[in-house]
Tab-separated table of C-alpha atoms in Angstrom:
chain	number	residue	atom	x	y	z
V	26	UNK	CA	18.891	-8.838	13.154
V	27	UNK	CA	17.864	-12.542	13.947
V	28	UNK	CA	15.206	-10.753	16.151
V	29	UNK	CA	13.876	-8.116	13.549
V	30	UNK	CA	13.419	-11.268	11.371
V	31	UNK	CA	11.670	-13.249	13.688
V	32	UNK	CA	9.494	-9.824	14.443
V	33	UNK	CA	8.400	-9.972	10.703
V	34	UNK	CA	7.479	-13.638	10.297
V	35	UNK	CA	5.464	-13.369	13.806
V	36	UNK	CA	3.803	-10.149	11.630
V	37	UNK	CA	2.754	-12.153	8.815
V	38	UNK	CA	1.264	-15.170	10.625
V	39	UNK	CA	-0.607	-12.598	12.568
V	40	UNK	CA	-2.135	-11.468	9.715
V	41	UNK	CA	-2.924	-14.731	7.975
V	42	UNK	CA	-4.579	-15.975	11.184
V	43	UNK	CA	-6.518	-12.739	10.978
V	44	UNK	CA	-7.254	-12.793	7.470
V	45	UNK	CA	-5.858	-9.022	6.781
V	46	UNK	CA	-3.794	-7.884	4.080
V	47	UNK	CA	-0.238	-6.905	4.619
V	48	UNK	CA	1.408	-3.690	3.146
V	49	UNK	CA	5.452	-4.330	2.710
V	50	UNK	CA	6.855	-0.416	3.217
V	51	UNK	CA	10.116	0.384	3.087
V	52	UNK	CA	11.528	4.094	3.064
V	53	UNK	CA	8.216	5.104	1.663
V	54	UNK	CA	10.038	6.530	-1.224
V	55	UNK	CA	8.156	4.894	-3.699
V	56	UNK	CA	4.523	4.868	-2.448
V	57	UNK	CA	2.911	6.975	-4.935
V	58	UNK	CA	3.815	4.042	-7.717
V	59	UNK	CA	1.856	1.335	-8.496
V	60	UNK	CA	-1.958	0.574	-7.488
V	61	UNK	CA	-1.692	2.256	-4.403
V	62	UNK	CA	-4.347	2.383	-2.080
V	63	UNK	CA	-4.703	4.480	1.395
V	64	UNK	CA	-4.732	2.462	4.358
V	65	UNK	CA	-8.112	1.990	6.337
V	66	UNK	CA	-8.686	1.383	9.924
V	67	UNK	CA	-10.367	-1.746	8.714
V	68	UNK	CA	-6.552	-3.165	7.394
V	69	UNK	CA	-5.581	-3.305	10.915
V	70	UNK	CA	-2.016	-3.582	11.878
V	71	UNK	CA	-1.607	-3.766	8.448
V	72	UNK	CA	1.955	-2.463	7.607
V	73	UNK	CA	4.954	-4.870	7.298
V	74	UNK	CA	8.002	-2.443	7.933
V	75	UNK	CA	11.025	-3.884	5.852
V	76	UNK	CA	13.341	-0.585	7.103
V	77	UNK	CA	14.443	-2.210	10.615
V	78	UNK	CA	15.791	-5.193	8.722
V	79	UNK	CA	18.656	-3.511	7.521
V	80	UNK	CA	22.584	-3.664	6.733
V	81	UNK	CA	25.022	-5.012	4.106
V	82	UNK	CA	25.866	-8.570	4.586
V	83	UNK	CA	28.514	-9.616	2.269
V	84	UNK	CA	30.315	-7.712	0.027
V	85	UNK	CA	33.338	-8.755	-2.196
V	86	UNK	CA	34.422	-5.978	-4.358
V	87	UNK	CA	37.011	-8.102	-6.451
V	88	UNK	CA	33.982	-10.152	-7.147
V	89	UNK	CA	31.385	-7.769	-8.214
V	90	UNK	CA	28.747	-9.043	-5.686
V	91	UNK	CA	26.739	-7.548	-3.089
V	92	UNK	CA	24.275	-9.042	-0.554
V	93	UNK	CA	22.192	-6.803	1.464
V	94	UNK	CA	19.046	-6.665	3.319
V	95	UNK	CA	15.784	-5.186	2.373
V	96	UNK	CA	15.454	-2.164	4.715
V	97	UNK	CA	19.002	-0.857	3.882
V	98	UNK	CA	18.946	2.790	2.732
V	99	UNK	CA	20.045	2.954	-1.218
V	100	UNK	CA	21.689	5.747	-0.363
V	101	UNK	CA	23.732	4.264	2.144
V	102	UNK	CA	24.340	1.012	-0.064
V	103	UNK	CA	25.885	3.479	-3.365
V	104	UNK	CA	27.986	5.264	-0.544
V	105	UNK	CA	29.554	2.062	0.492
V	106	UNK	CA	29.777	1.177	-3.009
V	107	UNK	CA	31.334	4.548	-4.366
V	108	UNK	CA	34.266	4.012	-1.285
V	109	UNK	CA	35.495	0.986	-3.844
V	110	UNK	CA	35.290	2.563	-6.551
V	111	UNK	CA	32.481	0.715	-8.266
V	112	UNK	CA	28.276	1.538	-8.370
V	113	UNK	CA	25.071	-0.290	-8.990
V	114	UNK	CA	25.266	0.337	-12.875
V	115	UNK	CA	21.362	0.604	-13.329
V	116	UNK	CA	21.316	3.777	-11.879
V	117	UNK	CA	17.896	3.508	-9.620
V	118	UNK	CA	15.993	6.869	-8.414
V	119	UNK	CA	15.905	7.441	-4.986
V	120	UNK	CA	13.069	9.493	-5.147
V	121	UNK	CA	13.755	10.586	-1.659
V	122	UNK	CA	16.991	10.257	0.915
V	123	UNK	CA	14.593	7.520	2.814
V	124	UNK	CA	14.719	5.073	-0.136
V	125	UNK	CA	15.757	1.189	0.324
V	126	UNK	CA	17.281	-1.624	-1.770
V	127	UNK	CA	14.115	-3.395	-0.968
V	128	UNK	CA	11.998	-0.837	-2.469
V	129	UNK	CA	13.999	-0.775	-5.396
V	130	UNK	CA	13.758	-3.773	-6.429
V	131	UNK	CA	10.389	-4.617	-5.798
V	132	UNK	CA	9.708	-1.408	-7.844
V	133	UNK	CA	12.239	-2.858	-10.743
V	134	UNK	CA	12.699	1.165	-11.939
V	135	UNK	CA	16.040	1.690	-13.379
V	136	UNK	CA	17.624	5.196	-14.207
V	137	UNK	CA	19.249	7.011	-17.157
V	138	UNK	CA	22.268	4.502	-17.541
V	139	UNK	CA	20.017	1.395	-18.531
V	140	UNK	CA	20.160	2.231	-22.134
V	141	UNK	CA	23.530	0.938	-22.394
V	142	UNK	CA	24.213	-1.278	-18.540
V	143	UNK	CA	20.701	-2.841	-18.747
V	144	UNK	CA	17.974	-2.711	-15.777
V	145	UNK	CA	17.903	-3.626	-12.390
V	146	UNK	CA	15.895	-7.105	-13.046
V	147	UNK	CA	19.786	-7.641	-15.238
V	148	UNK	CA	21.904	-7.729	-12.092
V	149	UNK	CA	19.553	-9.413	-9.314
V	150	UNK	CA	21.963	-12.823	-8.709
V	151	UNK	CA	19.880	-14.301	-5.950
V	152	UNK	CA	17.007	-13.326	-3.380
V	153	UNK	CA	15.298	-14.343	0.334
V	154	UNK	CA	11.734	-14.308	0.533
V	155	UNK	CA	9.370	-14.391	2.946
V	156	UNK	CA	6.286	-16.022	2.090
V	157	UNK	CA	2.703	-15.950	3.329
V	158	UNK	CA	3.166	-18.932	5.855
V	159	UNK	CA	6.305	-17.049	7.319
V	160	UNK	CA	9.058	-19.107	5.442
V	161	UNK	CA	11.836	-17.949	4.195
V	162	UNK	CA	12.962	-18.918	0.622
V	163	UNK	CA	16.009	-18.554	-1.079
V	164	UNK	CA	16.306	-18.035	-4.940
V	165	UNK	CA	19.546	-17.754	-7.037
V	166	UNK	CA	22.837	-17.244	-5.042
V	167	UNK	CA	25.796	-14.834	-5.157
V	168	UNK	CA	27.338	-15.934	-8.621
V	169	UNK	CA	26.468	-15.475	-12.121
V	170	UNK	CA	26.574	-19.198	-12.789
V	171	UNK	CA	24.187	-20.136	-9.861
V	172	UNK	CA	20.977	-21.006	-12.015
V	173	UNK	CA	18.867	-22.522	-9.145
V	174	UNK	CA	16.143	-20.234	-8.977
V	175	UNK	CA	17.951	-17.458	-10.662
V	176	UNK	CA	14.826	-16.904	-12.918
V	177	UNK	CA	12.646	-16.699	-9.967
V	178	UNK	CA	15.098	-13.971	-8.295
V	179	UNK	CA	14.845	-11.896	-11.244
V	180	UNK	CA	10.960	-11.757	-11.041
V	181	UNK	CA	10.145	-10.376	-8.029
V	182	UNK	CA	12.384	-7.249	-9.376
V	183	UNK	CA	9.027	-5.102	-10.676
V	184	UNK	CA	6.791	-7.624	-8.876
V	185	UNK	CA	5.829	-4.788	-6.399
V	186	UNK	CA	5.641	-6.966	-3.481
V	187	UNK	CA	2.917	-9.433	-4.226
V	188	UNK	CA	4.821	-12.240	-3.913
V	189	UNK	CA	6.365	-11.617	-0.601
V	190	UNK	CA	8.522	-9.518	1.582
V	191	UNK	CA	12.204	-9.242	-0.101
V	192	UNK	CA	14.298	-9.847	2.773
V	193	UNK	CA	17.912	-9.670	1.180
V	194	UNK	CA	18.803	-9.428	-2.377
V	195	UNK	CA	22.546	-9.797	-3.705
V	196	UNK	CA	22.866	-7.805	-6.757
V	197	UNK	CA	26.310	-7.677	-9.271
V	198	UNK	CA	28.119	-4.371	-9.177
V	199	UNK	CA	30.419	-2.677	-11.693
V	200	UNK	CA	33.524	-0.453	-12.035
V	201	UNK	CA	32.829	3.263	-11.836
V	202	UNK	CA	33.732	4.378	-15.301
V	203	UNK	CA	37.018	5.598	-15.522
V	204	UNK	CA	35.703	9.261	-16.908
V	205	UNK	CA	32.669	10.907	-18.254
V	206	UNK	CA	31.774	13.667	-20.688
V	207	UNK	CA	28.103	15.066	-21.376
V	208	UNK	CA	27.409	16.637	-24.715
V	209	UNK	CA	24.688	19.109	-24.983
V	210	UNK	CA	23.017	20.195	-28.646
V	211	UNK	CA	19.796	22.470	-29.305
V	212	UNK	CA	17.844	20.000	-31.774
V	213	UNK	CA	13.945	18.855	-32.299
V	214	UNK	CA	12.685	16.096	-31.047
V	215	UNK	CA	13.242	14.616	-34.718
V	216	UNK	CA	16.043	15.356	-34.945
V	217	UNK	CA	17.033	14.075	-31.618
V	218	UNK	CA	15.609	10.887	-32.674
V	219	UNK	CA	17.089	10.572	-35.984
V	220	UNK	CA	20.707	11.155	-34.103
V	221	UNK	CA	20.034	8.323	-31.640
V	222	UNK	CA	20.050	6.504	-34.286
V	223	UNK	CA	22.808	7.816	-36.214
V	224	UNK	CA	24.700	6.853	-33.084
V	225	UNK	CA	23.111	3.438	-32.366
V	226	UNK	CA	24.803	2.275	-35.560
V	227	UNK	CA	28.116	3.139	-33.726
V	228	UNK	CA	30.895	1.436	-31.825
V	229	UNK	CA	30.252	5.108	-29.264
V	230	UNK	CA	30.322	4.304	-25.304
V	231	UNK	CA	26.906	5.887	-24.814
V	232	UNK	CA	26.208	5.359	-21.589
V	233	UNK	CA	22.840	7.900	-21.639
V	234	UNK	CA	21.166	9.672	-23.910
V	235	UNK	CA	17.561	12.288	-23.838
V	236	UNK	CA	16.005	15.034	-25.342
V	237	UNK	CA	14.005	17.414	-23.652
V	238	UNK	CA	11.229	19.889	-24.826
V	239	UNK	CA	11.799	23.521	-25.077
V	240	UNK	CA	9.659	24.963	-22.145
V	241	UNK	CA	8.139	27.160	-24.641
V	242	UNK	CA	6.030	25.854	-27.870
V	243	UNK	CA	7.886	26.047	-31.216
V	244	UNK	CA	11.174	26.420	-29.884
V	245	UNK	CA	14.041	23.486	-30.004
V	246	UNK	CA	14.053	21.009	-27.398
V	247	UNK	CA	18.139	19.988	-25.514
V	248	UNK	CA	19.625	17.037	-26.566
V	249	UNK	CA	22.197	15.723	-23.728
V	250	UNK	CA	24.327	12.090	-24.586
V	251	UNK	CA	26.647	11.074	-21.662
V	252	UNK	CA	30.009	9.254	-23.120
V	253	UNK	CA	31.417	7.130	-20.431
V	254	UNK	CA	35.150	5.379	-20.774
V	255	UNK	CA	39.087	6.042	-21.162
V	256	UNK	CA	39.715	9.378	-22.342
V	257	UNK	CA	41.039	7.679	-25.411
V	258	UNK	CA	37.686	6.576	-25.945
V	259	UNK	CA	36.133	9.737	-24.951
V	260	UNK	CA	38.317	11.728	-27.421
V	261	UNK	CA	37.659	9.232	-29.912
V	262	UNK	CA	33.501	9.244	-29.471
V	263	UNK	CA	34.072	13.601	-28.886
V	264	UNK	CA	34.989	13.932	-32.716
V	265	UNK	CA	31.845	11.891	-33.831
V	266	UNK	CA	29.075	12.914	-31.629
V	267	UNK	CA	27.728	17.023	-31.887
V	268	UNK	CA	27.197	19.197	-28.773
V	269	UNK	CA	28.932	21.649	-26.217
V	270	UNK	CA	30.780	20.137	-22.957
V	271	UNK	CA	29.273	20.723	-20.448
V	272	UNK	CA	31.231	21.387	-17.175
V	273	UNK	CA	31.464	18.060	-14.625
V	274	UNK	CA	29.198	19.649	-12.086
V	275	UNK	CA	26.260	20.884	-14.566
V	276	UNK	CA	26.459	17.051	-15.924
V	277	UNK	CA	26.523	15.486	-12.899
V	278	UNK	CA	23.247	17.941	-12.058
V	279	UNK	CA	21.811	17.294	-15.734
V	280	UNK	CA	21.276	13.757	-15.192
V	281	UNK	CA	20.390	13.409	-11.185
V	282	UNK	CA	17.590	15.783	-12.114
V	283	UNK	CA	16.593	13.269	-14.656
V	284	UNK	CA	17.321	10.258	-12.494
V	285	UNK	CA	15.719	11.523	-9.570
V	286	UNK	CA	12.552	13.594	-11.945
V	287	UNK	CA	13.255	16.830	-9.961
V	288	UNK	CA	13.822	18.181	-13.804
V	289	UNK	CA	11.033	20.843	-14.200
V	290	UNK	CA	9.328	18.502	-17.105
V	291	UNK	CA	8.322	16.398	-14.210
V	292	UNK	CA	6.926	19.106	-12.161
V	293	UNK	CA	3.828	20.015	-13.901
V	294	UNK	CA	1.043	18.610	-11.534
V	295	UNK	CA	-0.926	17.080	-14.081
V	296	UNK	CA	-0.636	13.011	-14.209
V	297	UNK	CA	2.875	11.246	-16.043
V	298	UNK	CA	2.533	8.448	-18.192
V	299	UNK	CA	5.415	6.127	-19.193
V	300	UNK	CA	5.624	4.645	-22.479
V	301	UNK	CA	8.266	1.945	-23.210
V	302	UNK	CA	8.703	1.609	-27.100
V	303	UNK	CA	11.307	0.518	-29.408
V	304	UNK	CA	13.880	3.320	-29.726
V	305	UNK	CA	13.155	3.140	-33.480
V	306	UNK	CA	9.617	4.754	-32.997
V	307	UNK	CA	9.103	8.475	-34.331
V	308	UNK	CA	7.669	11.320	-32.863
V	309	UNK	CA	4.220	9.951	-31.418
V	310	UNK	CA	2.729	13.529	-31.243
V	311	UNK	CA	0.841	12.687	-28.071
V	312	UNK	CA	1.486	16.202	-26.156
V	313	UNK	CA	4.848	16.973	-24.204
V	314	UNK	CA	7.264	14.405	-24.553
V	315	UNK	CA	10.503	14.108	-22.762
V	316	UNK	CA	12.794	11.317	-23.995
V	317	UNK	CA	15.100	8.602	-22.282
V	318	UNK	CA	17.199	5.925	-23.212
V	319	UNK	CA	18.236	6.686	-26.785
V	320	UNK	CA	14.420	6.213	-27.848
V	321	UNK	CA	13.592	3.853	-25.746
V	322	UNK	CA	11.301	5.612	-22.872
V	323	UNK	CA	9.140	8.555	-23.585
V	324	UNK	CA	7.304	10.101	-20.337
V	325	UNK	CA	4.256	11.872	-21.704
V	326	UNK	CA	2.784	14.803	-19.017
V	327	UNK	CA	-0.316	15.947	-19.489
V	328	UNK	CA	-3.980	14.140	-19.590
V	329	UNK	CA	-4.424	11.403	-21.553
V	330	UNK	CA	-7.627	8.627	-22.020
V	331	UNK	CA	-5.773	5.641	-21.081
V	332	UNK	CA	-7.187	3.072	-23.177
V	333	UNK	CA	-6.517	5.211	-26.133
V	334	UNK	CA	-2.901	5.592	-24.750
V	335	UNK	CA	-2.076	2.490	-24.653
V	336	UNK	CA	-3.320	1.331	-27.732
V	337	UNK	CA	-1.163	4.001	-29.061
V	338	UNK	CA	2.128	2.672	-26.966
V	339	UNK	CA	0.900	-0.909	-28.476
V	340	UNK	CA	0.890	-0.210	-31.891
V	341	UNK	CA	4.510	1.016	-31.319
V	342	UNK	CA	5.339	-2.292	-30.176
V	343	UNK	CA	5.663	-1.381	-26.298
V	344	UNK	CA	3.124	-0.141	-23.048
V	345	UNK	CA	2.379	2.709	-21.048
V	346	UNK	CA	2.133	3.061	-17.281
V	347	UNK	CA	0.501	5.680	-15.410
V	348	UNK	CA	3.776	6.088	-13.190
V	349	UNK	CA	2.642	9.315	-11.357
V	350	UNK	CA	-1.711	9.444	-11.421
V	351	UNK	CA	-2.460	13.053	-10.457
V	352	UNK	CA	-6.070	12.262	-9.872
V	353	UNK	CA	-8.238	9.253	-11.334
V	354	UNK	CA	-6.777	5.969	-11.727
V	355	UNK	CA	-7.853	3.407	-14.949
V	356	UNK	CA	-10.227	0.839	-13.477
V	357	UNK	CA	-7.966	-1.695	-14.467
V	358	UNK	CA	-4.753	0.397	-12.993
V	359	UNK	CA	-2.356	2.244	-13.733
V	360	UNK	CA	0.058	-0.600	-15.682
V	361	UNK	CA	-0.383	-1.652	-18.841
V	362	UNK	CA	-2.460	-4.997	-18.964
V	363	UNK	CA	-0.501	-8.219	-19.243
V	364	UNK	CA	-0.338	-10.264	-21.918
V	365	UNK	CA	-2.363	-13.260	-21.332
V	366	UNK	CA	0.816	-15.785	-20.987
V	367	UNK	CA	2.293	-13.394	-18.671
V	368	UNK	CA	-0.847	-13.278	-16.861
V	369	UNK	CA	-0.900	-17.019	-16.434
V	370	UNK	CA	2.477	-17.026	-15.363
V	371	UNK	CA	2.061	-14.499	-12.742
V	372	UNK	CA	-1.103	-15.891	-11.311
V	373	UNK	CA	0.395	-19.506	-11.233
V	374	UNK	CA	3.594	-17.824	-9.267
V	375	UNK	CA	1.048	-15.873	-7.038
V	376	UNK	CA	-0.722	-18.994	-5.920
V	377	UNK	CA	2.255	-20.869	-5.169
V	378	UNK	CA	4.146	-18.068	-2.899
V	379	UNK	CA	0.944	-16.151	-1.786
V	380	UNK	CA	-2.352	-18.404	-2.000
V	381	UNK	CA	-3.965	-15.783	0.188
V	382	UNK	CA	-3.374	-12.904	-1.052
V	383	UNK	CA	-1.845	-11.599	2.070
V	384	UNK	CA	1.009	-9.341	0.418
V	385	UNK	CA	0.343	-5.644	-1.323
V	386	UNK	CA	-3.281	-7.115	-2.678
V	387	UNK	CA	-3.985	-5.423	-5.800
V	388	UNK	CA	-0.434	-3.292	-6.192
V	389	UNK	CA	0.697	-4.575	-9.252
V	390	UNK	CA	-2.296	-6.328	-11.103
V	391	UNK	CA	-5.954	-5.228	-9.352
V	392	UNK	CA	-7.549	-8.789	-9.358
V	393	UNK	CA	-4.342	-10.078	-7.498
């Protein structure tokens, strides 16, 4: 691997000598998210390949820590993880079979069990970077305790690579729960709502929790909740929480297709936005609505003006993205503007890791 690296720094000074941007790719899983832009002739060799830098390089499963590098396949990574018995408790979509760790956290997306584990950003513990004169930094370490950098680790999960290339990331792991039991109810979105937070108020072991419209107009939408524990606990949260079992398989099916948006809400070729709101906000009545997280992520499909969008997710107390544009982009992208602080903060970090600009210009914040 000591030769892939050295491949990838020669890359970047390459293209700092040259003055052209660099592209980090990993799987390509991912590609449609963000301020993507097709690659021109004009970018030249243009496309920093993370996927050859690959493999697990520590892991300690009595510890809860794994360190990988960047190009390993997630797929491969939850395999290994799944032989011990324990998972990355975020739950990140794949997307496709060719998605990396790398990817994943540079994309900072989390799936339907980050309503009660927390998101990926959570359980980055330390990171290598390689920066825009071909150095390679280190942030954080392997240990919660390890504060040196840690904060810095953390960021460049959702920083879509324009900081750097992520060359390894060691990330805390959990215990596969020791069983599961989805509950399905017929309910409106209302209702739905109002029994999220019926069961917020609860000592339940939630673990995920949605609604999703009926595919026809007027009729109830499906309310799933996913318990996760003992079966004590289970049988306990059973008598307290409505719905029909549903069998193992189904479940398992029920929330992939969520995790992985092959559900047919997401199929509906028209551009899906992403709102992130308090779980406490109502029914926005912005068009078809399928909801995450107890409340706490709404993905909106249909056509929407996005400054009126997001003054709408805003007044809720959260933001929209444009996570999948199926057409036009906003001239000022597809995420929600920063707030100024934020702004500053990212800027400041920009300059310091990538005066440049050399890495994904433009992915995350257009002016950048």
């Amino acid at each position: 691997m000591e030769f892939v690296l050295s491949e990838l720094c020669e890359q970047v000074m390459t293209a700092r000598a040259g003055h052209k941007p660099l592209f980090v790719c990993g799987g390509g899983s991912k590609s449609f998210y963000g301020n993507h832009r097709p690659v021109t002739p004009q970018d030249g060799h243009c496309l920093l390949d993370m996927t050859a830098y690959h493999g697990i390089i520590s892991y300690h499963p009595s510890e809860l820590v794994v360190t990988v590098r960047a190009g390993t396949r997630l797929a491969d990574l939850e395999a290994e993880l799944a032989d011990h018995g324990q998972m990355l408790a975020f739950e990140p979509p794949q997307f496709e079979p060719t998605a990396t760790i790398g990817g994943a956290v540079a994309s900072g997306l989390s799936g339907p069990r980050r309503m009660a584990a927390g998101a990926l950003r959570d359980f980055v513990l330390g990171a290598r970077l390689l920066d825009a004169q071909g150095r390679q930094l280190s942030f954080g370490g392997e240990v919660m305790k390890n504060v040196a950098g840690y904060d810095v680790a953390r960021v460049l999960a959702g920083s879509m690579g324009i900081f750097g290339a992520i060359l390894e990331v060691s990330l805390k792991v959990v215990p596969r729960p020791a069983g599961e039991l989805t509950l399905c109810a017929e309910m409106s979105e209302a209702d739905a709502l109002a029994a999220f937070a019926r069961w917020r108020s609860q000592p339940l072991p939630i673990s995920a929790a949605c609604w999703v419209p009926a595919p026809m107009p007027g009729e109830p939408g499906r309310c799933a909740v996913r318990l996760s524990g003992s079966e004590p606990a289970l049988r306990a949260a059973r008598a307290r929480v409505e719905g029909d079992a549903l069998d193992p398989a189904a479940a398992q099916a029920w929330w992939q297709s969520l995790r992985e948006q092959t559900h047919a809400f997401f199929q509906g070729g028209v551009p899906l936005w992403r709102l992130a709101v308090p779980p406490t906000t109502p029914a926005m009545g912005l068009g078809p609505t399928l909801i995450e997280w107890g409340g706490g992520q709404r993905w909106l499909s249909a056509r929407h003006d996005a400054q009126a969008l997001r003054a709408a997710a805003q007044a809720a107390g959260g933001h929209a993205t444009l996570f999948r544009p199926a057409g036009g982009v906003p001239a000022d992208g597809v995420f929600h503007p920063l707030a100024p602080a934020v702004a500053a903060i990212t800027r400041r970090l920009k300059q310091e890791l990538d005066p440049v600009g050399l890495f994904n210009p433009g992915r995350l914040v257009p002016e950048l």
